[in-house]
Coordinates of C-alpha atoms and ligand atoms in Angstrom, one line a residue:
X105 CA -69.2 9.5 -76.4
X106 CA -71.1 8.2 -79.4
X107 CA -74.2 10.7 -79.9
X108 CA -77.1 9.3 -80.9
X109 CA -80.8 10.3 -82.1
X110 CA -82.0 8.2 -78.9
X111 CA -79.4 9.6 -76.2
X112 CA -80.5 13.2 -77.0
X113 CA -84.0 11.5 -76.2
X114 CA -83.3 9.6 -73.4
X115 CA -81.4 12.9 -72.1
X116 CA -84.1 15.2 -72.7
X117 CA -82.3 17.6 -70.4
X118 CA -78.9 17.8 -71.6
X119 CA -78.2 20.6 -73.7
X120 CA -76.9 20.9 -77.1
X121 CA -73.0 20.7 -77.2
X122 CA -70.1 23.0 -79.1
X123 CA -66.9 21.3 -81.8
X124 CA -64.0 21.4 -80.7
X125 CA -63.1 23.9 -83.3
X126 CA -65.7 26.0 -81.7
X127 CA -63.7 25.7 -78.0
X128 CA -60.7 27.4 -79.7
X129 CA -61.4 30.0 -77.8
X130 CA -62.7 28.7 -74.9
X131 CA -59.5 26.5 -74.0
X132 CA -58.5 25.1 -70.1
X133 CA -56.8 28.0 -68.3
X134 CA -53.5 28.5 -67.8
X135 CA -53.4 29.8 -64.0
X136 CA -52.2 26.6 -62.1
X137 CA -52.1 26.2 -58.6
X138 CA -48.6 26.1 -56.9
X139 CA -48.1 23.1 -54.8
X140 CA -45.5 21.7 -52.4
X141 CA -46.3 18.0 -51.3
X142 CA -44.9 17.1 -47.8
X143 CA -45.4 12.7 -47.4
X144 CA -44.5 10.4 -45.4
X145 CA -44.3 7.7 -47.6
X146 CA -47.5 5.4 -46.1
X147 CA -49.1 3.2 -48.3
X148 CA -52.1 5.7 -48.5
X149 CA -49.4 8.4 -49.7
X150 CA -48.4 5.9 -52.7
X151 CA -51.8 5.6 -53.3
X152 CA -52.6 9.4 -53.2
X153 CA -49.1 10.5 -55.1
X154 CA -50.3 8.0 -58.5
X155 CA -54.0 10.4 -58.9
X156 CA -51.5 13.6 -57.6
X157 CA -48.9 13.1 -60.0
X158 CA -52.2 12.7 -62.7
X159 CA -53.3 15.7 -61.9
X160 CA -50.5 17.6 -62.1
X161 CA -51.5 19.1 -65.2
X162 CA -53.2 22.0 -62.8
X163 CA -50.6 22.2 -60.4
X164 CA -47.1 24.3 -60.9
X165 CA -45.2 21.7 -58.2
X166 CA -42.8 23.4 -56.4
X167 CA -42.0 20.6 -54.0
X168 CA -42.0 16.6 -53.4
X169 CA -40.5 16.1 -50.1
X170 CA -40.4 12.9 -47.9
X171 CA -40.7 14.0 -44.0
X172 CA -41.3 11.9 -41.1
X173 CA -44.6 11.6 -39.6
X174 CA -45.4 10.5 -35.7
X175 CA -46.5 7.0 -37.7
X176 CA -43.0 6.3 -39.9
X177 CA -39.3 7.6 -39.4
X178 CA -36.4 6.2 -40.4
X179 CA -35.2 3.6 -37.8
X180 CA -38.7 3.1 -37.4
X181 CA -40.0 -0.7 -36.1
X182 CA -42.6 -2.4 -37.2
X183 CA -46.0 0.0 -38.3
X184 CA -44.0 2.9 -37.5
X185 CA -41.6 1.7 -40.3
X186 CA -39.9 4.2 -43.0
X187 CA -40.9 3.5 -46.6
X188 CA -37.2 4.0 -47.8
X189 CA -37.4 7.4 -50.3
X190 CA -36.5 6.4 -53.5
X191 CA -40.6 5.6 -53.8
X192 CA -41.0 9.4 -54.6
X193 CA -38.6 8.9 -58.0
X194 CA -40.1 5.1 -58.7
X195 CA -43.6 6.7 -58.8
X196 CA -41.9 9.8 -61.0
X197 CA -40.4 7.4 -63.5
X198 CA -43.7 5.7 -63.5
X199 CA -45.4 8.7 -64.3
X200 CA -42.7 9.1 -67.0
X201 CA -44.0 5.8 -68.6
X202 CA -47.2 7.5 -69.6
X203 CA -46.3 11.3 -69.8
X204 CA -46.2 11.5 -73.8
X205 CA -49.5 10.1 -73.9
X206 CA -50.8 12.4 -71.2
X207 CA -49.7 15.2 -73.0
X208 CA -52.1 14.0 -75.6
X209 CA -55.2 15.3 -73.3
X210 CA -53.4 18.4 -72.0
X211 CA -50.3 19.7 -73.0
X212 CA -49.7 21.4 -69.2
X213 CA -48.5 18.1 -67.7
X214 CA -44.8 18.7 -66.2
X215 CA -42.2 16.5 -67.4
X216 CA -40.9 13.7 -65.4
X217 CA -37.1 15.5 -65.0
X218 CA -38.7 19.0 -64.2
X219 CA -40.8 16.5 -60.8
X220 CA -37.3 15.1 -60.3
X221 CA -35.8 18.3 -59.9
X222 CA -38.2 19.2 -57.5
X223 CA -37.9 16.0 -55.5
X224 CA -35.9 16.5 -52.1
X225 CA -35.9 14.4 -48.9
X226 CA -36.3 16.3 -46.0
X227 CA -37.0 15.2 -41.9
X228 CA -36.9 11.8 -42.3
X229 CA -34.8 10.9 -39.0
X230 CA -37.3 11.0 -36.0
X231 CA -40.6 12.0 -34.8
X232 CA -41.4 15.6 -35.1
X233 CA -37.4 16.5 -35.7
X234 CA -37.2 19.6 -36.6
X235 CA -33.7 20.9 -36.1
X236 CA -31.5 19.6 -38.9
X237 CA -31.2 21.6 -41.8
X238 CA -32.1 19.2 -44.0
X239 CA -31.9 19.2 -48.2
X240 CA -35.9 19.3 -48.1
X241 CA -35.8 22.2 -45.4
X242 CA -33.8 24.5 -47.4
X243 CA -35.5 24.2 -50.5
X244 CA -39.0 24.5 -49.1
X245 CA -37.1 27.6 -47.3
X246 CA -35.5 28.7 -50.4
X247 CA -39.2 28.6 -52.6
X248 CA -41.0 30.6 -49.8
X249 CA -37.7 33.3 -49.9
X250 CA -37.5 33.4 -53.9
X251 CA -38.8 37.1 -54.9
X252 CA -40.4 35.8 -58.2
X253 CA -43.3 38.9 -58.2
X254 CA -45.9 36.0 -58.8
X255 CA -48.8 37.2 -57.2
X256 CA -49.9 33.1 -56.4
X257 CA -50.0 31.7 -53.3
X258 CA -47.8 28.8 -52.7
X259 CA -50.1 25.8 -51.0
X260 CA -48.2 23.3 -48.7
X261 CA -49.9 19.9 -47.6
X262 CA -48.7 18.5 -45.0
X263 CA -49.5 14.5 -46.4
X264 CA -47.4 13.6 -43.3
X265 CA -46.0 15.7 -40.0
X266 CA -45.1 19.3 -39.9
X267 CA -41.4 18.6 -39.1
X268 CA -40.3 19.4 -42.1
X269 CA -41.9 22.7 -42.6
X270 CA -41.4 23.7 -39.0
X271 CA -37.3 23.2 -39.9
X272 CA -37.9 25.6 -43.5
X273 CA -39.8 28.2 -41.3
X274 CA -37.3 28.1 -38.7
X275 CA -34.6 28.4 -41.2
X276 CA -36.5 31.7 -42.6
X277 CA -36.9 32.6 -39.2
X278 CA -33.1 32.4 -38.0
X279 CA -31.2 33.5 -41.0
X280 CA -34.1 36.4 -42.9
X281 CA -36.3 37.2 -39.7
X282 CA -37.1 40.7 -41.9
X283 CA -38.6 38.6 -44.2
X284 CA -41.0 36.2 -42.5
X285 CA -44.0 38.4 -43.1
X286 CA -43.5 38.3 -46.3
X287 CA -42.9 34.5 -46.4
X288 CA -46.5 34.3 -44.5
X289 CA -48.4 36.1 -47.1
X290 CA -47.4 34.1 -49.5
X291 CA -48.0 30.3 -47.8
X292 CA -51.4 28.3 -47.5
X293 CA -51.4 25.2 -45.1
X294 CA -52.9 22.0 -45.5
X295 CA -52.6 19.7 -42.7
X296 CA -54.1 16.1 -42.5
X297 CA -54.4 16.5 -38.8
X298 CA -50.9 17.4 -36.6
X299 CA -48.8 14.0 -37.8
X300 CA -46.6 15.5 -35.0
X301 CA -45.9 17.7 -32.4
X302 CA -43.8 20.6 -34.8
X303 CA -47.3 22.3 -35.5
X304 CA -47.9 23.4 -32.0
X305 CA -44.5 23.1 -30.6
X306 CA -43.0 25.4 -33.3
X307 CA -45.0 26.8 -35.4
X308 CA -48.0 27.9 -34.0
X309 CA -46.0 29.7 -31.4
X310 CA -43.9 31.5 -33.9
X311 CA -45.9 31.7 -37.1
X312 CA -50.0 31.7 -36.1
X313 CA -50.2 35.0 -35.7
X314 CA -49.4 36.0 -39.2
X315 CA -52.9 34.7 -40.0
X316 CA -51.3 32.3 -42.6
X317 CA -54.6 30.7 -44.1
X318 CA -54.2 27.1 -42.5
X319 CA -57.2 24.1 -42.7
X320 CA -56.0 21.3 -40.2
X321 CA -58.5 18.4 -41.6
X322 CA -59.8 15.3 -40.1
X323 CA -63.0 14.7 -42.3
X324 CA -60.1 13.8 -44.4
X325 CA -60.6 10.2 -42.6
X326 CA -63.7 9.1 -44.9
X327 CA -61.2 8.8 -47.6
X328 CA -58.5 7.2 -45.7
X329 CA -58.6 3.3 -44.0
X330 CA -62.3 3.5 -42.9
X331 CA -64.0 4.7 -46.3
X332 CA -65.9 1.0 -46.4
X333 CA -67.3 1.6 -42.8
X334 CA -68.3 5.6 -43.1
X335 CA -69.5 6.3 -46.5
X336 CA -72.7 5.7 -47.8
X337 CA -73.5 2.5 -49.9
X338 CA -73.8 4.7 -53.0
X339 CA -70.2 6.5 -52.8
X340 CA -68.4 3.3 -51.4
X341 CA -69.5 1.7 -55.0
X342 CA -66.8 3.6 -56.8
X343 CA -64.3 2.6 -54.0
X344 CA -65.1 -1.3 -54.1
X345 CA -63.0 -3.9 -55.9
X346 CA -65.6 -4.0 -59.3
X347 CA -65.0 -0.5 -60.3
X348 CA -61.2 0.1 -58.9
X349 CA -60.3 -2.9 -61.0
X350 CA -61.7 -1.8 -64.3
X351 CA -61.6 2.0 -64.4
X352 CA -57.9 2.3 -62.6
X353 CA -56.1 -0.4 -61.7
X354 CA -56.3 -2.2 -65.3
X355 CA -55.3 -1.1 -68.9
X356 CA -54.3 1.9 -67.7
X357 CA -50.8 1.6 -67.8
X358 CA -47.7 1.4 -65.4
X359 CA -48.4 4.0 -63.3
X360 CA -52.1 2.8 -62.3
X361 CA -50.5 -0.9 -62.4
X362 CA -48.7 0.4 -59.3
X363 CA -51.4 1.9 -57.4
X364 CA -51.5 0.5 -53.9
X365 CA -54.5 -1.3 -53.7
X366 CA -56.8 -4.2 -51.5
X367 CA -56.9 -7.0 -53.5
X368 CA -58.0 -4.8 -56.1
X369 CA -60.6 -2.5 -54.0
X370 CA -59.8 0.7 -52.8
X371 CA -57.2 1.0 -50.0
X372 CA -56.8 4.4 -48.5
X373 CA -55.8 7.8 -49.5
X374 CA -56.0 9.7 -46.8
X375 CA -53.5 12.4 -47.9
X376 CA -56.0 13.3 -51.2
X377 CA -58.2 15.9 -49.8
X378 CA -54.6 18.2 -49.3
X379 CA -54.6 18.3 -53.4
X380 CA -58.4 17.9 -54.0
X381 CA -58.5 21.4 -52.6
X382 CA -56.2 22.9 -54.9
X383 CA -57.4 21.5 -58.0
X384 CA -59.2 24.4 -60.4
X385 CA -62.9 22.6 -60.6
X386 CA -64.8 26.0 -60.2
X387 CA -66.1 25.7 -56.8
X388 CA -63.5 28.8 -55.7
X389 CA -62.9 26.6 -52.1
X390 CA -59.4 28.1 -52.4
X391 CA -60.6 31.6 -51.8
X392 CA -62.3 30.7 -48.4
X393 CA -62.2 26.8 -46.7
X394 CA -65.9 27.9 -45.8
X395 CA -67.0 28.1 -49.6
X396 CA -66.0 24.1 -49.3
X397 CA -65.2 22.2 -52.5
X398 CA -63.6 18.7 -53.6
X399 CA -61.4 19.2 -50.4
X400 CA -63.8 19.5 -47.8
X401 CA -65.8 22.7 -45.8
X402 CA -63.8 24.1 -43.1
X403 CA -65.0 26.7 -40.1
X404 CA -62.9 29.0 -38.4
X405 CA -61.8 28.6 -34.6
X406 CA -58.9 30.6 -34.1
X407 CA -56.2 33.3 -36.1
X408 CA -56.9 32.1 -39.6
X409 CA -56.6 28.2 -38.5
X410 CA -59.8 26.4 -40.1
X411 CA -61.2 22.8 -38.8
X412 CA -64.3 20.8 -39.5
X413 CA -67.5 21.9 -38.7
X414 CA -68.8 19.9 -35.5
X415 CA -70.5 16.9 -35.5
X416 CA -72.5 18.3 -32.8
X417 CA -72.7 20.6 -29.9
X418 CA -70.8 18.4 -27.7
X419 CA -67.8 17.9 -29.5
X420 CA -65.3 20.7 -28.4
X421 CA -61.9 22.2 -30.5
X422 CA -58.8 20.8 -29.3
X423 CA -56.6 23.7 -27.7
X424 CA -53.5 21.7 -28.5
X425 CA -52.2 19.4 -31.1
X426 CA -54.7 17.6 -33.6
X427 CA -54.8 14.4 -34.4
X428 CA -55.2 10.6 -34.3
X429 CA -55.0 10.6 -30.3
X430 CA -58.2 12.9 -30.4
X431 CA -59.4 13.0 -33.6
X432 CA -63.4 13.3 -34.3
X433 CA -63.3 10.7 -36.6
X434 CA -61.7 8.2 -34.3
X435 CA -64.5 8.9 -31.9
X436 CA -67.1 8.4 -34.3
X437 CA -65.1 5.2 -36.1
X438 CA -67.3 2.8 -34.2
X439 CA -70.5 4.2 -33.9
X440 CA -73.5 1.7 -34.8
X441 CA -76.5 3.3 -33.1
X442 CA -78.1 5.0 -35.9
X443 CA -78.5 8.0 -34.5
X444 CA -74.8 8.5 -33.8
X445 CA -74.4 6.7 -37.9
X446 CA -76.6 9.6 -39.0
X447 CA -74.9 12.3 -37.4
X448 CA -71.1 10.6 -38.3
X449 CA -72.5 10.7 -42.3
X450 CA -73.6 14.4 -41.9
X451 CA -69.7 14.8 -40.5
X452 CA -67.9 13.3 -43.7
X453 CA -70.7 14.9 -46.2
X454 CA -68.9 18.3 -47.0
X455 CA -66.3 15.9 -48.7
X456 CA -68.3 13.0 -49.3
X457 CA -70.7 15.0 -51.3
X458 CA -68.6 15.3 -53.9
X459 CA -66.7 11.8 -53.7
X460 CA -68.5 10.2 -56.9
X461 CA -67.6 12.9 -59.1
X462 CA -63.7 12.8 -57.9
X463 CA -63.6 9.1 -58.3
X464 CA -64.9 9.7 -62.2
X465 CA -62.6 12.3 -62.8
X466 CA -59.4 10.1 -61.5
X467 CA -60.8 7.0 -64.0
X468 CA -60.2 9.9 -67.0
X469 CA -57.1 10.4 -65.8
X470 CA -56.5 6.8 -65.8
X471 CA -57.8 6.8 -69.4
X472 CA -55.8 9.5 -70.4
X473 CA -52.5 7.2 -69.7
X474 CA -53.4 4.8 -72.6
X475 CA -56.0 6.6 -74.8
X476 CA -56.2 9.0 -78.1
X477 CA -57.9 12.3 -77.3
X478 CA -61.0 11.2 -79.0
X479 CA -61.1 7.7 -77.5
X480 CA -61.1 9.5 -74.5
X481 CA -62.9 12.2 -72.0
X482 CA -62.9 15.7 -71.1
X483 CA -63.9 18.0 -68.6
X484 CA -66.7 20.4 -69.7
X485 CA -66.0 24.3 -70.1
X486 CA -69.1 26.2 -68.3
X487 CA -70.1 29.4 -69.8
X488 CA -72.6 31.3 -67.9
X489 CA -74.6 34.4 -68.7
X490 CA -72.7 36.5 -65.7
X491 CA -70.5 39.6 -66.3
X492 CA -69.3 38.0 -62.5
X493 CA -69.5 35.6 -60.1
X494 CA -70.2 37.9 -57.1
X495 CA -73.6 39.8 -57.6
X496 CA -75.3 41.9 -55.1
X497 CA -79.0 41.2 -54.8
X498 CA -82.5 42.3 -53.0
X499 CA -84.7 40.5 -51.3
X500 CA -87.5 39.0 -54.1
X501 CA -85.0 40.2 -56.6
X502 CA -85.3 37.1 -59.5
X503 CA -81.6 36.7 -60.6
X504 CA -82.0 35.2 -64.2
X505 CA -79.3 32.1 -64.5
X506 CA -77.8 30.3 -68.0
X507 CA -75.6 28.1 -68.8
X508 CA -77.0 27.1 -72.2
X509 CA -73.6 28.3 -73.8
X510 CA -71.4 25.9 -71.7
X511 CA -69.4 23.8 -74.3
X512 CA -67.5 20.2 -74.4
X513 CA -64.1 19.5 -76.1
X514 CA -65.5 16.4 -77.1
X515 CA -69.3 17.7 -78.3
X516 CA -70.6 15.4 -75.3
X517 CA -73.8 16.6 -74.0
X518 CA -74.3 18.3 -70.9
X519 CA -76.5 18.4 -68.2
X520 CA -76.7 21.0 -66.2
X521 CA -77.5 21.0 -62.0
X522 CA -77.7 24.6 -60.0
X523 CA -78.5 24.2 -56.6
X524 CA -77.9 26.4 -53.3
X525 CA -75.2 25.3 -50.9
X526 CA -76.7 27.4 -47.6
X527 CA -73.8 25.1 -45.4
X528 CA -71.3 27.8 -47.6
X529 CA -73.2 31.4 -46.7
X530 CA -74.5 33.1 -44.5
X531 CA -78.1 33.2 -45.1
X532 CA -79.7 30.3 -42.8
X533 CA -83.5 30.8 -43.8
X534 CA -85.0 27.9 -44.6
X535 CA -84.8 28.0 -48.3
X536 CA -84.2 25.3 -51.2
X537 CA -83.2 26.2 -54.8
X538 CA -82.6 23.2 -57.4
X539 CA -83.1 23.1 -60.8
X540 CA -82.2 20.6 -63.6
X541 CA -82.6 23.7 -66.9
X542 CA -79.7 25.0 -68.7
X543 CA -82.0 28.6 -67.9
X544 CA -83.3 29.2 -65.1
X545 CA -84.3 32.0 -62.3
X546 CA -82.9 32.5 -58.2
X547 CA -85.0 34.3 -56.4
X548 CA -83.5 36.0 -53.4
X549 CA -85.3 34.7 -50.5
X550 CA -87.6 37.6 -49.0
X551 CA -86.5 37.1 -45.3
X552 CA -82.8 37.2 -46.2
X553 CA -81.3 40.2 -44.6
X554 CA -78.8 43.0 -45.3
X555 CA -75.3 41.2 -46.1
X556 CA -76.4 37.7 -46.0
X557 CA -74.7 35.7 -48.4
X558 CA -75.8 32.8 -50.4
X559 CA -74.0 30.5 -52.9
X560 CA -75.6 28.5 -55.9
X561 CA -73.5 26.3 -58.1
X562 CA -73.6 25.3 -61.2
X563 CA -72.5 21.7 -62.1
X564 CA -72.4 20.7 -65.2
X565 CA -71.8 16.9 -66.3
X566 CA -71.0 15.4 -69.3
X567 CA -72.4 12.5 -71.1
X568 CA -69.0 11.0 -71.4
X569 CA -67.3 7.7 -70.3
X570 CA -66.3 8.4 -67.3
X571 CA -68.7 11.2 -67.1
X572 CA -66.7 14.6 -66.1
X573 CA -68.1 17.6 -63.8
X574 CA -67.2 20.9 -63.8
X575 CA -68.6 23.9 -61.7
X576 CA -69.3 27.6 -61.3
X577 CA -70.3 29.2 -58.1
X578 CA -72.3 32.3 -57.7
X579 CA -72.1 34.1 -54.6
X580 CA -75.1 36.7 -53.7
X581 CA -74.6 39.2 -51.3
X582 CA -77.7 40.4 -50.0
X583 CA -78.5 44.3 -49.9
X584 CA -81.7 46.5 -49.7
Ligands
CA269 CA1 -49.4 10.3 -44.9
CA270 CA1 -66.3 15.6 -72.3

C-alpha cells in the first residue's frame, strides 16, 4: 500500500484516493445477509466453512447444522464415511483463535460463543432421512417460525442434502400448516445440486409452489475436485500450491493452518458458491440469480426454481432430482476435443469470471487474522454520480457515468472498470461497452427496444496487497 510518485505513474489510470478520516462517513454497511449453513462435513466443507466463518462479518448466521448427504451419513463405510460433528465447533474455536484480531478490520465479526450457539446437528443418521425431529430440524423450524418483523430474507445452503431442511419444513408443515406461507416468503434456497432425494421427494411436492426463490447449482463443480482440469490456466494460478501456500495456508494463523488442503494446492470447495452468493460485493445477484454475481448466473425452468444456463441446445433440464448421477458437469468432466473444452469453459464462466477476484479477497481475510489495520487491506467503497441504480433510458440516450468520488479506507488507489454484462439483461443486440475512466458515457444502443434491459458494472480495484474489488451495477430499462 506504499504510494509512491512512480506508482501514480505507472497507474496512470487509477484515480486519486480519500483518508480514512474522509470515509467517516462513508463506512461498510450495516445490512448483513442472514444465513443458515446446512454441511455435510466433506473435506471440501472444512475447506469452505474456514473462508465462510472469515466472512462472516457480512452474514447475520442463523444456523450451522451438520446433515447427512447421499455421499456421508453416520454409519457410513468407507467414502460414504461421516466426519464425526464436533468439526463444526473445532473450526469455531479456531476461528476464536483469531477473532480479536479480526475485529481489528471490521468490528461486525460474530463472536465465537454467539456461532456456538447457533451450532446444532441435525439429519445425520441416513441418506435423505427426513423424519426424525432432530435438534437441527427444530431450530431451522423454529428461525423460519420466529415473528421478528425483519423484513430480510433468511438464505439456506444446502452445502450437503436437503434432509435436514425437508424435516424443518415438515415440522412447520405438521404442527403451524397456517403459517407455511409465511415461512416461504421469508426463505431463499441454495442447493449444491440434490445431495439426496428429500428435495423432490418432499419438498418440491409440498413446498415448490410457494415460488420460494430456489437456485439448484452445478457450475458450482469448477470450484469443487475438478477446478485443475476445468478452469482456465490464468484462474487455476490462484488455486495452485505457490499462491495457496503463501497467501492462506501460511502466517495466517490457526484457523488457515487448518484449512484442508493438497499438499499445499488447493483442494476443493465445492460448497463456496452457496455463501459467495450472499456476500454484499455490489453486484445485487441476490435480487435475481439471473443478475449473476460471485455465486454464479442462474436461468429460470420452472415455479421460481433456477439452474445453470445450458451448455448447449442439447443438454435438456432434469425433471427429477439433480445431481452427481446427471449432473452437466460430470458430462463435460472428461471432455478433451476442443470444441467440447470450449463450450465446457463457457459453462463454468458465470462463476469463473469472477474466481480471481474471490481468491484475492479470501487472502485479505487471511491477512486480516494476523495483521494491524494498516499493515493490512480493504475493500474499496464506490461512490457513483447516480441518484439510483435502476435508470430508465432511450435509445441513443448517452447516460453520463462517474465514479471519480469512490474512496479507499486505506488511501489505496483505484482503478476503475465499467463494462456491460448482456448474459444478465435482456437486450441481445450485438453491443460492447468497456471503459478503463473513472468518467465516462453509456450510450443506449439505438436497436434496443421498449423494456429491454441492460446491466453495466462498475468494478473498482484497489492498488492494495491483495488487491480488493468491489462493484456497483446499473440496470437500464429501455423506454421510448
Ligand atoms: Ca458438502
Ligand atoms: Ca484498500
Amino acid at each position: 500500500m506504499k504510494k509512491t510518485f512512480l506508482l501514480s505513474i505507472l497507474f496512470s489510470t487509477y484515480i486519486s484516493y480519500g483518508t480514512a478520516q474522509e470515509l467517516e462517513n462513508h463506512s461498510i454497511p450495516e445490512e448483513k445477509t442472514r444465513v443458515i449453513v446446512i454441511t455435510d462435513g466433506e473435506a471440501d466443507d472444512r475447506a469452505s466453512m474456514v473462508r465462510f466463518l472469515l466472512s462472516t462479518n457480512e452474514f447475520d448466521v442463523e444456523g450451522i447444522i451438520n446433515s447427512s448427504s447421499q455421499f456421508h451419513w453416520e454409519g457410513g463405510k468407507g467414502w460414504n464415511a461421516f466426519h464425526p460433528v464436533e468439526w463444526i465447533k473445532e473450526y469455531i474455536e479456531l476461528y476464536g483463535k483469531v477473532y480479536h484480531n479480526l475485529l481489528l478490520h471490521d468490528k461486525r465479526y460474530p463472536s465465537p460463543e454467539y456461532l456456538l450457539s447457533k451450532w446444532k446437528v441435525g439429519n445425520i443418521k441416513g441418506n435423505g432421512e427426513y423424519e426424525e425431529r432432530t435438534e437441527g430440524a427444530q431450530f431451522i423450524a423454529k428461525t423460519l417460525l420466529t415473528e421478528d418483523h425483519d423484513p430480510r430474507p433468511v438464505w439456506i445452503q444446502a452445502w450437503g442434502g436437503c434432509n435436514t431442511l425437508a424435516s424443518a419444513l415438515k415440522i412447520i408443515q405438521e404442527d403451524y400448516p397456517e403459517k407455511m406461507e409465511q415461512v416461504a416468503d421469508k426463505m431463499r434456497l441454495f442447493l449444491i445440486w440434490e445431495q439426496d432425494k428429500a428435495y423432490q421427494e418432499y419438498i418440491r411436492p409440498n413446498w415448490e409452489h410457494y415460488q420460494i426463490p430456489t437456485i439448484i447449482s452445478d457450475q458450482f463443480d469448477c470450484m469443487a475436485y475438478i477446478w485443475n482440469k476445468v478452469l482456465p490456466a490464468t484462474v487455476q494460478s490462484f488455486f495452485q500450491k505457490e499462491w495457496m501456500t503463501q497467501h492462506i495456508l501460511q502466517g495466517h494463523g490457526a484457523l488457515c493452518e487448518a484449512y484442508p488442503n493438497k499438499k499445499g494446492a488447493f483442494n476443493a470447495e465445492g460448497d463456496t458458491p452457496s455463501f459467495l452468493h450472499n456476500l454484499s460485493t455490489g453486484l445485487r445477484n441476490m435480487e435475481n440469480p439471473g443478475y449473476g454475481g460471485w455465486g454464479g448466473r442462474y436461468v429460470k425452468v420452472r415455479n421460481n426454481v433456477w439452474m445453470d444456463p445450458k451448455p448447449s441446445s442439447e443438454y435438456n433440464y432434469p425433471t427429477g432430482q439433480y445431481g452427481f448421477d446427471n449432473s452437466w458437469s460430470k458430462m463435460m468432466e472428461h471432455y478433451t476435443d476442443s470444441a467440447q473444452v470450449a463450450m465446457r469453459t463457457r459453462y463454468f464462466q458465470p462463476l469463473w469470471r469472477w474466481l480471481d477476484k474471490v481468491q484475492l479477497d479470501f487472502a485479505a481475510r487471511a491477512e486480516w487474522c494476523v495483521k494491524d489495520y494498516a499493515s493490512a487491506n480493504h475493500h474499496p467503497i464506490i461512490n457513483l454520480n447516480l441518484q439510483s441504480l435502476d435508470l430508465n433510458a432511450q435509445p441513443g440516450e448517452t447516460i453520463k457515468l462517474d465514479a471519480s468520488q469512490s474512496k479507499d479506507p486505506d488511501g489505496d488507489l483505484l482503478k476503475v472498470h465499467w463494462w456491460m454484462y448482456p448474459e444478465a439483461g435482456s437486450y441481445k443486440g450485438n453491443f460492447h461497452f468497456e471503459s478503463e475512466h473513472p468518467k465516462t458515457a453509456f450510450k443506449v444502443p439505438q436497436d434496443a427496444h421498449t423494456g429491454e434491459t441492460i446491466h453495466i458494472i462498475c468494478e473498482v480495484s484497489d492498488n492494495g496487497e491483495p488487491a480488493l474489488t468491489r462493484y456497483k451495477r446499473i440496470i437500464i430499462t429501455v423506454n421510448h
